[in-house]
Short mmCIF file of C-alpha atoms in Angstrom, two decimals:
data_model
loop_
_atom_site.label_atom_id
_atom_site.label_comp_id
_atom_site.label_asym_id
_atom_site.label_seq_id
_atom_site.Cartn_x
_atom_site.Cartn_y
_atom_site.Cartn_z
CA MET A 1 -12.78 -18.20 -3.57
CA ARG A 2 -10.92 -14.97 -4.28
CA ILE A 3 -8.43 -14.82 -7.17
CA ALA A 4 -6.23 -11.84 -7.95
CA THR A 5 -3.68 -10.94 -10.62
CA TRP A 6 -1.01 -8.26 -10.26
CA ASN A 7 1.94 -7.06 -12.29
CA VAL A 8 4.13 -6.05 -9.37
CA ASN A 9 7.04 -4.64 -11.43
CA SER A 10 9.71 -6.25 -9.21
CA LEU A 11 8.55 -8.59 -6.48
CA ARG A 12 11.47 -8.09 -4.09
CA ALA A 13 11.01 -4.33 -4.22
CA ARG A 14 7.33 -4.68 -3.32
CA LEU A 15 7.28 -7.82 -1.20
CA ASP A 16 5.85 -6.06 1.87
CA ARG A 17 3.10 -4.51 -0.21
CA VAL A 18 2.23 -7.90 -1.71
CA ALA A 19 2.12 -9.50 1.75
CA GLU A 20 -0.15 -6.75 3.11
CA PHE A 21 -2.37 -7.00 0.03
CA LEU A 22 -2.84 -10.75 0.45
CA GLN A 23 -3.85 -10.35 4.07
CA ARG A 24 -6.00 -7.26 3.67
CA HIS A 25 -8.12 -8.72 0.88
CA GLU A 26 -7.94 -12.38 2.06
CA VAL A 27 -6.76 -13.47 -1.36
CA ASP A 28 -6.82 -17.21 -1.93
CA VAL A 29 -4.84 -17.26 -5.17
CA LEU A 30 -2.54 -14.57 -6.56
CA ALA A 31 -1.05 -14.65 -10.03
CA ILE A 32 2.00 -12.39 -10.24
CA GLN A 33 3.74 -10.94 -13.30
CA GLU A 34 7.03 -9.12 -13.86
CA THR A 35 8.63 -10.57 -10.73
CA LYS A 36 12.10 -9.68 -12.09
CA VAL A 37 13.82 -12.34 -10.02
CA LYS A 38 15.71 -15.53 -10.81
CA ASP A 39 14.34 -18.71 -9.30
CA ASP A 40 17.27 -19.11 -6.88
CA LYS A 41 16.56 -15.65 -5.44
CA PHE A 42 12.78 -15.96 -5.18
CA PRO A 43 11.47 -15.05 -1.68
CA ARG A 44 9.48 -18.23 -1.20
CA GLU A 45 9.89 -18.17 2.58
CA ARG A 46 7.76 -15.04 2.93
CA PHE A 47 4.84 -16.67 1.16
CA ALA A 48 5.22 -19.82 3.27
CA GLU A 49 5.03 -17.68 6.43
CA LEU A 50 1.72 -16.32 5.17
CA GLY A 51 0.33 -19.79 4.50
CA TYR A 52 0.75 -19.87 0.71
CA GLU A 53 2.22 -22.48 -1.56
CA ILE A 54 4.15 -20.80 -4.35
CA THR A 55 5.37 -21.73 -7.81
CA PHE A 56 7.47 -19.40 -9.91
CA HIS A 57 9.50 -19.08 -13.10
CA GLY A 58 12.19 -16.46 -13.59
CA LEU A 59 15.28 -16.59 -15.80
CA ASN A 60 16.87 -13.19 -15.17
CA GLN A 61 16.14 -9.68 -13.92
CA TRP A 62 13.42 -9.24 -16.53
CA ASN A 63 9.94 -10.74 -16.91
CA GLY A 64 9.09 -13.53 -14.45
CA VAL A 65 5.75 -15.03 -13.37
CA ALA A 66 4.47 -16.76 -10.24
CA ILE A 67 1.32 -18.21 -8.66
CA ALA A 68 0.65 -18.25 -4.89
CA SER A 69 -2.20 -20.27 -3.41
CA ARG A 70 -3.48 -21.09 0.08
CA VAL A 71 -6.16 -23.47 -1.27
CA GLY A 72 -4.12 -25.99 -3.23
CA LEU A 73 -1.50 -25.85 -5.96
CA GLU A 74 -0.61 -28.69 -8.32
CA ASP A 75 0.10 -29.70 -11.94
CA VAL A 76 2.46 -26.82 -12.62
CA THR A 77 3.36 -26.10 -16.25
CA VAL A 78 6.19 -23.77 -17.25
CA ALA A 79 5.40 -22.09 -20.60
CA PHE A 80 2.66 -23.16 -22.97
CA PRO A 81 3.25 -25.52 -25.94
CA ASP A 82 5.02 -23.87 -28.89
CA GLN A 83 5.43 -20.63 -26.92
CA PRO A 84 7.37 -18.28 -29.22
CA GLY A 85 10.83 -17.19 -28.19
CA TRP A 86 12.58 -13.86 -28.54
CA GLY A 87 16.01 -12.92 -29.88
CA ASP A 88 18.40 -13.84 -32.68
CA GLU A 89 18.69 -17.24 -31.06
CA PRO A 90 15.11 -17.34 -29.72
CA VAL A 91 14.75 -17.82 -25.98
CA VAL A 92 11.42 -18.80 -24.48
CA GLU A 93 11.08 -16.07 -21.87
CA ALA A 94 9.59 -16.43 -18.39
CA ARG A 95 6.16 -15.12 -19.34
CA ALA A 96 3.69 -17.99 -18.80
CA LEU A 97 3.07 -20.29 -15.86
CA GLY A 98 0.11 -22.61 -15.43
CA ALA A 99 -1.18 -24.46 -12.36
CA THR A 100 -4.31 -26.09 -11.00
CA VAL A 101 -5.49 -24.21 -7.90
CA GLY A 102 -8.32 -24.73 -5.43
CA GLY A 103 -9.87 -27.95 -4.28
CA GLN A 104 -9.05 -27.25 -0.63
CA PRO A 105 -11.21 -25.31 1.86
CA ARG A 106 -10.49 -21.68 2.65
CA PRO A 107 -9.36 -20.84 6.22
CA ASP A 108 -13.03 -20.24 7.08
CA GLY A 109 -13.93 -23.72 5.85
CA THR A 110 -15.85 -22.68 2.74
CA GLU A 111 -15.61 -24.72 -0.44
CA THR A 112 -13.22 -23.74 -3.19
CA PRO A 113 -13.50 -24.88 -6.83
CA ARG A 114 -10.56 -26.34 -8.74
CA ILE A 115 -9.44 -23.95 -11.48
CA ARG A 116 -6.82 -24.23 -14.21
CA LEU A 117 -5.04 -20.88 -13.96
CA TRP A 118 -2.38 -19.29 -16.13
CA SER A 119 -0.30 -16.31 -14.99
CA LEU A 120 0.63 -14.40 -18.15
CA TYR A 121 2.93 -11.52 -19.01
CA VAL A 122 2.38 -10.77 -22.68
CA PRO A 123 5.26 -9.15 -24.59
CA ASN A 124 5.02 -5.37 -24.83
CA GLY A 125 5.55 -4.92 -28.55
CA ARG A 126 7.77 -1.86 -28.03
CA GLU A 127 7.01 -0.02 -31.29
CA ILE A 128 4.61 -0.69 -34.17
CA ASP A 129 7.39 -1.53 -36.67
CA HIS A 130 9.66 -3.27 -34.13
CA PRO A 131 10.29 -7.04 -34.45
CA HIS A 132 9.01 -7.31 -30.87
CA MET A 133 5.53 -6.45 -32.18
CA GLU A 134 5.54 -9.46 -34.49
CA TYR A 135 6.76 -11.55 -31.57
CA LYS A 136 3.89 -10.22 -29.44
CA LEU A 137 1.26 -11.07 -32.04
CA ARG A 138 2.65 -14.60 -32.55
CA TRP A 139 2.71 -15.06 -28.79
CA LEU A 140 -0.93 -14.05 -28.40
CA ASP A 141 -2.13 -16.07 -31.39
CA THR A 142 -0.37 -19.22 -30.25
CA LEU A 143 -1.76 -18.87 -26.72
CA ALA A 144 -5.30 -18.23 -28.00
CA ALA A 145 -5.21 -21.36 -30.16
CA HIS A 146 -4.27 -23.47 -27.12
CA ALA A 147 -6.82 -21.72 -24.92
CA GLU A 148 -9.66 -22.90 -27.16
CA GLY A 149 -8.77 -26.48 -26.35
CA TRP A 150 -8.14 -25.84 -22.68
CA ALA A 151 -11.54 -24.19 -22.32
CA GLY A 152 -13.23 -27.45 -23.36
CA GLU A 153 -11.47 -29.53 -20.72
CA ASP A 154 -12.97 -30.58 -17.40
CA LEU A 155 -11.57 -27.79 -15.22
CA PRO A 156 -12.73 -24.19 -15.50
CA LEU A 157 -10.01 -22.11 -17.15
CA ALA A 158 -8.71 -18.63 -16.30
CA LEU A 159 -6.05 -16.73 -18.25
CA VAL A 160 -4.98 -13.85 -16.05
CA GLY A 161 -2.33 -11.18 -16.12
CA ASP A 162 -0.85 -8.29 -18.10
CA PHE A 163 -1.98 -8.64 -21.72
CA ASN A 164 -0.38 -5.36 -22.85
CA VAL A 165 -3.41 -4.64 -25.06
CA ALA A 166 -6.19 -2.07 -24.57
CA PRO A 167 -9.03 -3.71 -26.53
CA LEU A 168 -11.42 -0.73 -26.55
CA ASP A 169 -10.92 2.99 -27.12
CA THR A 170 -12.37 3.56 -23.67
CA ASP A 171 -9.57 1.40 -22.19
CA VAL A 172 -7.19 4.37 -22.51
CA TRP A 173 -7.64 7.88 -21.17
CA ASP A 174 -7.53 9.49 -24.64
CA ILE A 175 -7.33 7.39 -27.79
CA ALA A 176 -5.99 10.39 -29.74
CA ALA A 177 -2.88 10.33 -27.54
CA PHE A 178 -2.08 6.80 -28.76
CA GLU A 179 -1.89 7.53 -32.48
CA GLY A 180 1.05 5.60 -33.88
CA LEU A 181 1.68 3.75 -30.63
CA THR A 182 1.38 0.14 -29.52
CA HIS A 183 -1.33 -1.46 -27.33
CA VAL A 184 -4.25 -0.04 -29.36
CA THR A 185 -3.45 -1.11 -32.93
CA GLU A 186 -5.88 -3.20 -34.95
CA PRO A 187 -3.56 -6.24 -35.09
CA GLU A 188 -3.14 -6.22 -31.30
CA ARG A 189 -6.86 -5.81 -30.74
CA ALA A 190 -7.61 -8.56 -33.21
CA ALA A 191 -5.24 -10.86 -31.36
CA PHE A 192 -7.01 -10.09 -28.08
CA GLN A 193 -10.40 -10.60 -29.76
CA GLY A 194 -9.15 -14.04 -30.74
CA PHE A 195 -9.55 -15.18 -27.13
CA LEU A 196 -13.15 -13.92 -27.01
CA ASP A 197 -13.93 -15.50 -30.36
CA ARG A 198 -12.78 -18.80 -28.94
CA GLY A 199 -15.30 -18.60 -26.12
CA LEU A 200 -13.39 -16.88 -23.31
CA VAL A 201 -15.07 -14.11 -21.33
CA ASP A 202 -13.69 -10.91 -19.84
CA VAL A 203 -15.20 -11.50 -16.41
CA VAL A 204 -14.09 -8.19 -14.84
CA ARG A 205 -15.54 -5.65 -17.27
CA PRO A 206 -19.22 -6.27 -16.35
CA HIS A 207 -18.43 -5.43 -12.74
CA THR A 208 -16.41 -2.25 -13.29
CA GLU A 209 -16.94 1.24 -14.67
CA THR A 210 -16.05 2.12 -18.25
CA ASP A 211 -13.05 4.22 -17.19
CA THR A 212 -11.60 1.63 -14.82
CA PHE A 213 -7.87 1.41 -15.58
CA THR A 214 -5.24 -1.04 -14.31
CA TYR A 215 -2.00 0.72 -15.36
CA TRP A 216 -0.64 4.25 -15.07
CA ASP A 217 2.84 5.17 -16.32
CA TYR A 218 5.21 6.56 -13.70
CA GLN A 219 6.07 9.51 -15.93
CA GLN A 220 4.18 12.77 -16.42
CA LEU A 221 2.00 12.33 -13.33
CA ARG A 222 -0.23 9.89 -15.19
CA PHE A 223 -1.82 8.47 -12.01
CA PRO A 224 -2.98 11.72 -10.34
CA LYS A 225 -4.14 12.92 -13.75
CA ARG A 226 -6.20 9.69 -14.13
CA GLN A 227 -4.42 9.01 -17.41
CA GLY A 228 -4.39 5.22 -17.32
CA MET A 229 -4.99 2.10 -19.39
CA ARG A 230 -6.93 -1.12 -18.89
CA ILE A 231 -4.43 -3.79 -19.95
CA ASP A 232 -4.66 -6.38 -17.12
CA PHE A 233 -7.41 -8.96 -17.56
CA VAL A 234 -9.06 -12.11 -16.26
CA LEU A 235 -10.33 -14.14 -19.20
CA GLY A 236 -12.34 -17.20 -18.24
CA SER A 237 -14.00 -20.13 -19.90
CA ALA A 238 -17.78 -20.38 -19.67
CA ALA A 239 -17.40 -22.77 -16.71
CA PHE A 240 -15.25 -20.18 -14.93
CA ALA A 241 -17.39 -17.16 -15.85
CA GLU A 242 -20.58 -18.68 -14.46
CA GLN A 243 -19.00 -18.87 -11.00
CA VAL A 244 -17.95 -15.22 -10.92
CA THR A 245 -19.97 -13.16 -8.41
CA GLY A 246 -17.93 -9.94 -8.41
CA ALA A 247 -14.75 -8.23 -9.52
CA PHE A 248 -12.86 -5.00 -8.94
CA VAL A 249 -9.56 -3.21 -9.45
CA ASP A 250 -7.77 -2.14 -6.25
CA ARG A 251 -6.76 1.35 -7.39
CA GLU A 252 -5.49 2.14 -3.88
CA GLU A 253 -2.49 -0.15 -4.50
CA ARG A 254 -1.24 2.29 -7.14
CA LYS A 255 -0.92 4.99 -4.47
CA GLY A 256 1.91 5.75 -2.08
CA LYS A 257 5.65 5.24 -2.00
CA GLY A 258 6.97 2.20 -3.80
CA ALA A 259 3.82 1.35 -5.73
CA SER A 260 3.83 -0.76 -8.87
CA ASP A 261 2.65 0.99 -12.02
CA HIS A 262 -0.14 -1.61 -12.18
CA ALA A 263 -3.06 -2.16 -9.78
CA PRO A 264 -4.28 -5.62 -8.77
CA VAL A 265 -7.38 -7.08 -10.41
CA ILE A 266 -9.55 -9.19 -8.08
CA VAL A 267 -12.29 -11.70 -8.89
CA ASP A 268 -14.66 -13.51 -6.51
CA LEU A 269 -16.00 -16.97 -7.27
CA ASP A 270 -18.81 -19.02 -5.75
CA PRO A 271 -18.81 -22.64 -6.96
CA THR A 272 -22.47 -22.98 -5.95
CA THR A 273 -23.49 -20.13 -8.26
CA GLU A 274 -24.58 -20.85 -11.82
CA GLY A 275 -25.14 -18.18 -14.38
CA ALA A 276 -23.58 -15.44 -12.25
CA PRO A 277 -23.25 -12.09 -14.04
#
């Protein structure tokens, strides 16, 4: 089974690219972040034409998450328990969507495992001293606490999406350029480490080079200069990680007119494989 995650930075603006990506890579399940579309405007028909079931959650022109699957989609959950809200009168934003995927054969008839998948768009944090940073840290800590319990349940667990944290110095092009900025601070990295301390595994890193990035800012020619960040992840429970046979970042999707500022992250699973790297 092939699972992908992609912050598309406006789904309607990049719908053709998403459709072509799904077909080119024969993706079975795609978790999408930053859809930027209300539910009543979501282009569900396009996914149906491609053979995908789709679930989505969007409240306004910001944020938004979705999951598309051609191998089964059930038990949808909007937001995780106690998900922190944002604002003077806190609103639980459209940043987390869970579903059980798999359990149906791929188009070629091969077996697919059932996976509990969460599509996640972690708050940005904005600035180190901004209230949004405190919101971000609470959001991550609350999610990590729940993930520990989810990882012990029957289904393999995958938390996928844009975490807006670069856990290692090598996850940015030049750590000196980030002095005083978000995404690389010790509190953010500690919050990310909280997932690993609770038994989740970064299943992509072992299959990619040290300088593999997933995000390049549109400004200052960051992409052609190779000045990127690794902030999009697939974190899996032990039961998920042992099925992983490969992973890669499709850097080509960051090229060309109308590209998102993020590249898709793709993971391959084989339910008959135990102890896969």
